[in-house]
Amino acid sequence: MSAKPTNATGDGHGGIRALVDYGPLALFFAANFLVPADVARRIVAQFTPMLSTLKQVEALLLARVILATAVFVLASVAALVLAKVKLRRVPPMLLISAGLVILFGGLTMYFRDPRFIQMKPTIVYVLLAATLGFGVTTGRPLLQQLMGSAYPGLSEVGWRRLTINWVWFFVVMAVLNEAVWRGSATALGAERGWDLWAIYKVWVVIPLTLLFAVANVPMLMRHGLSLGDDAPVPPEG
């Protein structure tokens, strides 16, 4: 949740919104898999001498983690700036997601522990599910307040069902994220577990959330959404 369903509303900014939502994650993936481990180690060694105290395998893995996380953090900051400049506003969910990337990415780099950045999506999903769930149980249409102008014509029932659907989706994604990063580290070891989680973040999470968003369209149309409206672009998490 990649954050936070946002919407491409036909205002010419759909590409910018997709870039700020998914660009940081794409750069994280590229830094992790495309930068050679030795290169990552030389780059990170310029900022921390502790790599020299580790065994080679541990040093190479930690260097990749720190470099990819640093790229993720810097790209998230750039996404906030780009959204402010190009969209004239920073979507609230982008602000929350990027803020958590900066916080947990900073903890990962400071403590040299990848678990912080791996837990970040879980926390995003739990916060979103709890916030939207609270709105449903108290009769406060929080999702409608956030995105109402993007979906003129959608009935109150439609908004309620859409909100409930996203709540359950975020709950499932939180559980999946925990299962993947913890299970892969246990079953495959630290290095392969980290790589599997990074692959999962890009090649499983994004397709799943996009497919889920599209799957909601028939229900939305039954409750007033016209064919000309776009489906929500879901969060990165």
mmCIF file of C-alpha atoms in Angstrom:
data_model
loop_
_atom_site.group_PDB
_atom_site.id
_atom_site.type_symbol
_atom_site.label_atom_id
_atom_site.label_comp_id
_atom_site.label_asym_id
_atom_site.label_seq_id
_atom_site.Cartn_x
_atom_site.Cartn_y
_atom_site.Cartn_z
ATOM 1 C CA MET A 1 0.000 0.000 0.000
ATOM 2 C CA SER A 2 2.893 1.087 -2.146
ATOM 3 C CA ALA A 3 -1.160 4.206 0.095
ATOM 4 C CA LYS A 4 -4.816 5.867 0.231
ATOM 5 C CA PRO A 5 -6.844 4.919 -2.676
ATOM 6 C CA THR A 6 -6.332 7.847 -4.975
ATOM 7 C CA ASN A 7 -8.055 8.416 -8.259
ATOM 8 C CA ALA A 8 -7.214 9.328 -11.804
ATOM 9 C CA THR A 9 -10.041 11.649 -12.603
ATOM 10 C CA GLY A 10 -9.268 12.598 -16.146
ATOM 11 C CA ASP A 11 -7.580 15.873 -15.175
ATOM 12 C CA GLY A 12 -4.372 14.982 -17.005
ATOM 13 C CA HIS A 13 -2.527 14.061 -13.814
ATOM 14 C CA GLY A 14 -3.095 10.311 -13.851
ATOM 15 C CA GLY A 15 0.516 9.661 -14.837
ATOM 16 C CA ILE A 16 1.842 11.930 -12.095
ATOM 17 C CA ARG A 17 -0.330 10.209 -9.498
ATOM 18 C CA ALA A 18 0.829 6.784 -10.589
ATOM 19 C CA LEU A 19 4.438 8.031 -10.479
ATOM 20 C CA VAL A 20 4.228 9.401 -6.941
ATOM 21 C CA ASP A 21 2.347 6.312 -5.733
ATOM 22 C CA TYR A 22 4.527 3.620 -7.294
ATOM 23 C CA GLY A 23 7.742 5.347 -8.391
ATOM 24 C CA PRO A 24 9.490 5.059 -4.995
ATOM 25 C CA LEU A 25 8.717 1.347 -4.799
ATOM 26 C CA ALA A 26 10.000 0.768 -8.335
ATOM 27 C CA LEU A 27 13.264 2.545 -7.482
ATOM 28 C CA PHE A 28 13.576 0.505 -4.284
ATOM 29 C CA PHE A 29 13.241 -2.681 -6.322
ATOM 30 C CA ALA A 30 15.768 -1.472 -8.904
ATOM 31 C CA ALA A 31 18.315 -0.472 -6.257
ATOM 32 C CA ASN A 32 17.964 -3.827 -4.536
ATOM 33 C CA PHE A 33 18.296 -6.040 -7.606
ATOM 34 C CA LEU A 34 20.166 -4.013 -10.233
ATOM 35 C CA VAL A 35 22.983 -2.521 -8.172
ATOM 36 C CA PRO A 36 25.751 -5.138 -7.699
ATOM 37 C CA ALA A 37 26.303 -6.100 -4.080
ATOM 38 C CA ASP A 38 29.977 -5.066 -4.191
ATOM 39 C CA VAL A 39 29.006 -1.632 -5.525
ATOM 40 C CA ALA A 40 26.369 -1.265 -2.812
ATOM 41 C CA ARG A 41 28.952 -2.219 -0.214
ATOM 42 C CA ARG A 42 31.421 0.415 -1.445
ATOM 43 C CA ILE A 43 28.725 3.098 -1.451
ATOM 44 C CA VAL A 44 27.427 2.270 2.030
ATOM 45 C CA ALA A 45 30.956 1.881 3.433
ATOM 46 C CA GLN A 46 31.525 5.584 2.747
ATOM 47 C CA PHE A 47 28.866 6.413 5.329
ATOM 48 C CA THR A 48 29.353 3.688 7.918
ATOM 49 C CA PRO A 49 32.551 1.877 8.895
ATOM 50 C CA MET A 50 30.732 -0.989 10.585
ATOM 51 C CA LEU A 51 30.569 -3.105 7.403
ATOM 52 C CA SER A 52 34.249 -3.900 7.807
ATOM 53 C CA THR A 53 33.479 -5.665 11.081
ATOM 54 C CA LEU A 54 31.024 -8.102 9.491
ATOM 55 C CA LYS A 55 31.513 -11.283 7.555
ATOM 56 C CA GLN A 56 31.404 -10.838 3.791
ATOM 57 C CA VAL A 57 27.940 -12.351 3.272
ATOM 58 C CA GLU A 58 26.449 -10.331 6.122
ATOM 59 C CA ALA A 59 28.144 -7.141 4.920
ATOM 60 C CA LEU A 60 26.902 -7.558 1.353
ATOM 61 C CA LEU A 61 23.314 -8.177 2.460
ATOM 62 C CA LEU A 62 23.311 -5.256 4.875
ATOM 63 C CA ALA A 63 24.790 -2.969 2.213
ATOM 64 C CA ARG A 64 22.010 -3.906 -0.229
ATOM 65 C CA VAL A 65 19.367 -3.365 2.449
ATOM 66 C CA ILE A 66 20.712 0.036 3.470
ATOM 67 C CA LEU A 67 21.200 1.258 -0.110
ATOM 68 C CA ALA A 68 17.756 0.126 -1.297
ATOM 69 C CA THR A 69 16.129 1.612 1.808
ATOM 70 C CA ALA A 70 17.955 4.912 1.356
ATOM 71 C CA VAL A 71 16.752 5.085 -2.243
ATOM 72 C CA PHE A 72 13.213 4.304 -1.062
ATOM 73 C CA VAL A 73 13.336 7.111 1.511
ATOM 74 C CA LEU A 74 14.783 9.701 -0.890
ATOM 75 C CA ALA A 75 12.320 8.726 -3.618
ATOM 76 C CA SER A 76 9.436 9.068 -1.155
ATOM 77 C CA VAL A 77 10.574 12.582 -0.279
ATOM 78 C CA ALA A 78 10.834 13.378 -3.994
ATOM 79 C CA ALA A 79 7.299 12.016 -4.507
ATOM 80 C CA LEU A 80 5.953 14.406 -1.879
ATOM 81 C CA VAL A 81 7.664 17.339 -3.561
ATOM 82 C CA LEU A 82 6.475 16.254 -7.015
ATOM 83 C CA ALA A 83 2.894 15.901 -5.802
ATOM 84 C CA LYS A 84 2.989 19.364 -4.254
ATOM 85 C CA VAL A 85 4.442 20.955 -7.386
ATOM 86 C CA LYS A 86 2.476 19.117 -10.078
ATOM 87 C CA LEU A 87 -0.790 18.326 -8.295
ATOM 88 C CA ARG A 88 -0.792 21.452 -6.121
ATOM 89 C CA ARG A 89 -1.565 19.232 -3.132
ATOM 90 C CA VAL A 90 -0.218 16.222 -1.291
ATOM 91 C CA PRO A 91 -2.857 13.458 -1.033
ATOM 92 C CA PRO A 92 -3.310 12.590 2.667
ATOM 93 C CA MET A 93 -2.647 8.892 2.152
ATOM 94 C CA LEU A 94 0.533 9.629 0.192
ATOM 95 C CA LEU A 95 1.677 11.818 3.061
ATOM 96 C CA ILE A 96 1.012 9.033 5.575
ATOM 97 C CA SER A 97 2.661 6.334 3.471
ATOM 98 C CA ALA A 98 5.730 8.434 2.646
ATOM 99 C CA GLY A 99 5.998 9.552 6.258
ATOM 100 C CA LEU A 100 6.078 5.945 7.422
ATOM 101 C CA VAL A 101 8.654 5.057 4.753
ATOM 102 C CA ILE A 102 10.857 7.873 6.021
ATOM 103 C CA LEU A 103 10.340 6.842 9.669
ATOM 104 C CA PHE A 104 10.822 3.094 9.296
ATOM 105 C CA GLY A 105 13.436 3.481 6.581
ATOM 106 C CA GLY A 106 15.370 5.731 8.926
ATOM 107 C CA LEU A 107 15.089 3.126 11.692
ATOM 108 C CA THR A 108 16.282 0.414 9.308
ATOM 109 C CA MET A 109 19.350 2.428 8.355
ATOM 110 C CA TYR A 110 20.100 3.597 11.910
ATOM 111 C CA PHE A 111 19.770 0.184 13.556
ATOM 112 C CA ARG A 112 20.935 -1.659 10.413
ATOM 113 C CA ASP A 113 17.916 -3.939 10.669
ATOM 114 C CA PRO A 114 15.685 -4.636 7.630
ATOM 115 C CA ARG A 115 12.751 -5.676 9.804
ATOM 116 C CA PHE A 116 11.685 -2.071 10.321
ATOM 117 C CA ILE A 117 11.087 -1.341 6.632
ATOM 118 C CA GLN A 118 9.512 -4.777 6.188
ATOM 119 C CA MET A 119 6.988 -4.047 8.944
ATOM 120 C CA LYS A 120 6.066 -0.679 7.447
ATOM 121 C CA PRO A 121 3.435 -2.001 4.969
ATOM 122 C CA THR A 122 1.746 -3.943 7.762
ATOM 123 C CA ILE A 123 1.416 -0.794 9.837
ATOM 124 C CA VAL A 124 0.059 1.172 6.855
ATOM 125 C CA TYR A 125 -2.547 -1.488 6.131
ATOM 126 C CA VAL A 126 -3.576 -1.770 9.779
ATOM 127 C CA LEU A 127 -3.926 2.006 10.106
ATOM 128 C CA LEU A 128 -6.027 2.216 6.953
ATOM 129 C CA ALA A 129 -8.234 -0.716 7.931
ATOM 130 C CA ALA A 130 -8.717 0.647 11.455
ATOM 131 C CA THR A 131 -9.488 4.176 10.254
ATOM 132 C CA LEU A 132 -11.963 3.118 7.572
ATOM 133 C CA GLY A 133 -13.477 0.477 9.870
ATOM 134 C CA PHE A 134 -13.987 3.096 12.558
ATOM 135 C CA GLY A 135 -15.758 5.270 10.015
ATOM 136 C CA VAL A 136 -18.094 2.423 9.043
ATOM 137 C CA THR A 137 -18.996 1.490 12.614
ATOM 138 C CA THR A 138 -19.623 5.113 13.651
ATOM 139 C CA GLY A 139 -21.480 6.084 10.494
ATOM 140 C CA ARG A 140 -18.782 8.462 9.309
ATOM 141 C CA PRO A 141 -18.143 8.116 5.560
ATOM 142 C CA LEU A 142 -14.402 8.737 5.766
ATOM 143 C CA LEU A 143 -13.639 7.264 2.341
ATOM 144 C CA GLN A 144 -16.409 9.346 0.804
ATOM 145 C CA GLN A 145 -15.047 12.475 2.463
ATOM 146 C CA LEU A 146 -11.608 11.690 1.060
ATOM 147 C CA MET A 147 -12.659 10.766 -2.478
ATOM 148 C CA GLY A 148 -16.229 11.970 -2.874
ATOM 149 C CA SER A 149 -15.541 14.525 -5.594
ATOM 150 C CA ALA A 150 -13.956 11.804 -7.725
ATOM 151 C CA TYR A 151 -17.123 9.668 -7.766
ATOM 152 C CA PRO A 152 -20.198 11.838 -8.327
ATOM 153 C CA GLY A 153 -23.328 9.758 -8.379
ATOM 154 C CA LEU A 154 -22.129 6.932 -6.148
ATOM 155 C CA SER A 155 -24.837 6.195 -3.585
ATOM 156 C CA GLU A 156 -24.389 6.018 0.180
ATOM 157 C CA VAL A 157 -24.820 2.248 0.003
ATOM 158 C CA GLY A 158 -22.122 2.087 -2.669
ATOM 159 C CA TRP A 159 -19.703 4.085 -0.547
ATOM 160 C CA ARG A 160 -20.374 1.879 2.467
ATOM 161 C CA ARG A 161 -19.809 -1.338 0.524
ATOM 162 C CA LEU A 162 -16.669 0.028 -1.115
ATOM 163 C CA THR A 163 -15.301 1.049 2.277
ATOM 164 C CA ILE A 164 -16.012 -2.355 3.810
ATOM 165 C CA ASN A 165 -14.368 -4.079 0.847
ATOM 166 C CA TRP A 166 -11.195 -2.019 1.280
ATOM 167 C CA VAL A 167 -11.162 -2.629 5.026
ATOM 168 C CA TRP A 168 -11.108 -6.380 4.502
ATOM 169 C CA PHE A 169 -8.563 -6.074 1.717
ATOM 170 C CA PHE A 170 -6.202 -4.086 3.943
ATOM 171 C CA VAL A 171 -6.611 -6.622 6.751
ATOM 172 C CA VAL A 172 -5.710 -9.486 4.402
ATOM 173 C CA MET A 173 -2.741 -7.573 2.985
ATOM 174 C CA ALA A 174 -1.429 -6.837 6.482
ATOM 175 C CA VAL A 175 -1.532 -10.542 7.335
ATOM 176 C CA LEU A 176 0.089 -11.478 4.010
ATOM 177 C CA ASN A 177 2.929 -9.001 4.473
ATOM 178 C CA GLU A 178 3.737 -10.389 7.906
ATOM 179 C CA ALA A 179 3.534 -13.966 6.629
ATOM 180 C CA VAL A 180 5.807 -13.269 3.651
ATOM 181 C CA TRP A 181 8.619 -11.392 5.358
ATOM 182 C CA ARG A 182 8.666 -13.485 8.508
ATOM 183 C CA GLY A 183 8.098 -16.808 6.771
ATOM 184 C CA SER A 184 10.624 -16.213 4.009
ATOM 185 C CA ALA A 185 13.328 -15.151 6.468
ATOM 186 C CA THR A 186 12.731 -18.286 8.524
ATOM 187 C CA ALA A 187 12.499 -20.671 5.584
ATOM 188 C CA LEU A 188 15.106 -19.202 3.222
ATOM 189 C CA GLY A 189 17.481 -17.237 5.408
ATOM 190 C CA ALA A 190 18.070 -13.512 5.692
ATOM 191 C CA GLU A 191 19.365 -12.787 2.173
ATOM 192 C CA ARG A 192 16.924 -14.853 0.150
ATOM 193 C CA GLY A 193 14.104 -13.888 2.486
ATOM 194 C CA TRP A 194 14.818 -10.199 1.890
ATOM 195 C CA ASP A 195 14.865 -10.714 -1.885
ATOM 196 C CA LEU A 196 11.628 -12.693 -1.847
ATOM 197 C CA TRP A 197 9.911 -9.976 0.150
ATOM 198 C CA ALA A 198 11.139 -7.286 -2.259
ATOM 199 C CA ILE A 199 9.812 -9.306 -5.214
ATOM 200 C CA TYR A 200 6.508 -9.793 -3.412
ATOM 201 C CA LYS A 201 6.193 -6.043 -2.807
ATOM 202 C CA VAL A 202 6.433 -5.204 -6.511
ATOM 203 C CA TRP A 203 5.187 -8.226 -8.430
ATOM 204 C CA VAL A 204 2.428 -9.437 -6.092
ATOM 205 C CA VAL A 205 1.172 -6.484 -4.043
ATOM 206 C CA ILE A 206 0.700 -4.037 -6.915
ATOM 207 C CA PRO A 207 -1.112 -6.500 -9.249
ATOM 208 C CA LEU A 208 -3.300 -7.706 -6.380
ATOM 209 C CA THR A 209 -4.379 -4.219 -5.393
ATOM 210 C CA LEU A 210 -5.036 -3.167 -8.988
ATOM 211 C CA LEU A 211 -7.091 -6.318 -9.611
ATOM 212 C CA PHE A 212 -9.029 -5.727 -6.427
ATOM 213 C CA ALA A 213 -9.792 -2.153 -7.451
ATOM 214 C CA VAL A 214 -11.041 -3.294 -10.852
ATOM 215 C CA ALA A 215 -13.121 -6.052 -9.242
ATOM 216 C CA ASN A 216 -15.054 -3.368 -7.357
ATOM 217 C CA VAL A 217 -16.154 -1.576 -10.529
ATOM 218 C CA PRO A 218 -19.271 -3.689 -11.266
ATOM 219 C CA MET A 219 -20.526 -3.099 -7.728
ATOM 220 C CA LEU A 220 -19.810 0.621 -8.025
ATOM 221 C CA MET A 221 -21.717 0.806 -11.291
ATOM 222 C CA ARG A 222 -24.729 -0.873 -9.703
ATOM 223 C CA HIS A 223 -24.720 1.875 -7.101
ATOM 224 C CA GLY A 224 -24.549 4.898 -9.349
ATOM 225 C CA LEU A 225 -21.026 5.101 -10.769
ATOM 226 C CA SER A 226 -21.185 5.915 -14.475
ATOM 227 C CA LEU A 227 -19.072 4.194 -17.128
ATOM 228 C CA GLY A 228 -17.015 7.345 -17.576
ATOM 229 C CA ASP A 229 -15.653 7.238 -14.026
ATOM 230 C CA ASP A 230 -12.322 5.631 -13.238
ATOM 231 C CA ALA A 231 -11.668 2.945 -10.663
ATOM 232 C CA PRO A 232 -9.607 4.015 -7.667
ATOM 233 C CA VAL A 233 -5.876 3.564 -7.876
ATOM 234 C CA PRO A 234 -5.052 1.708 -4.669
ATOM 235 C CA PRO A 235 -2.219 2.388 -2.247
ATOM 236 C CA GLU A 236 1.238 0.987 -2.485
ATOM 237 C CA GLY A 237 1.440 0.238 1.187
#
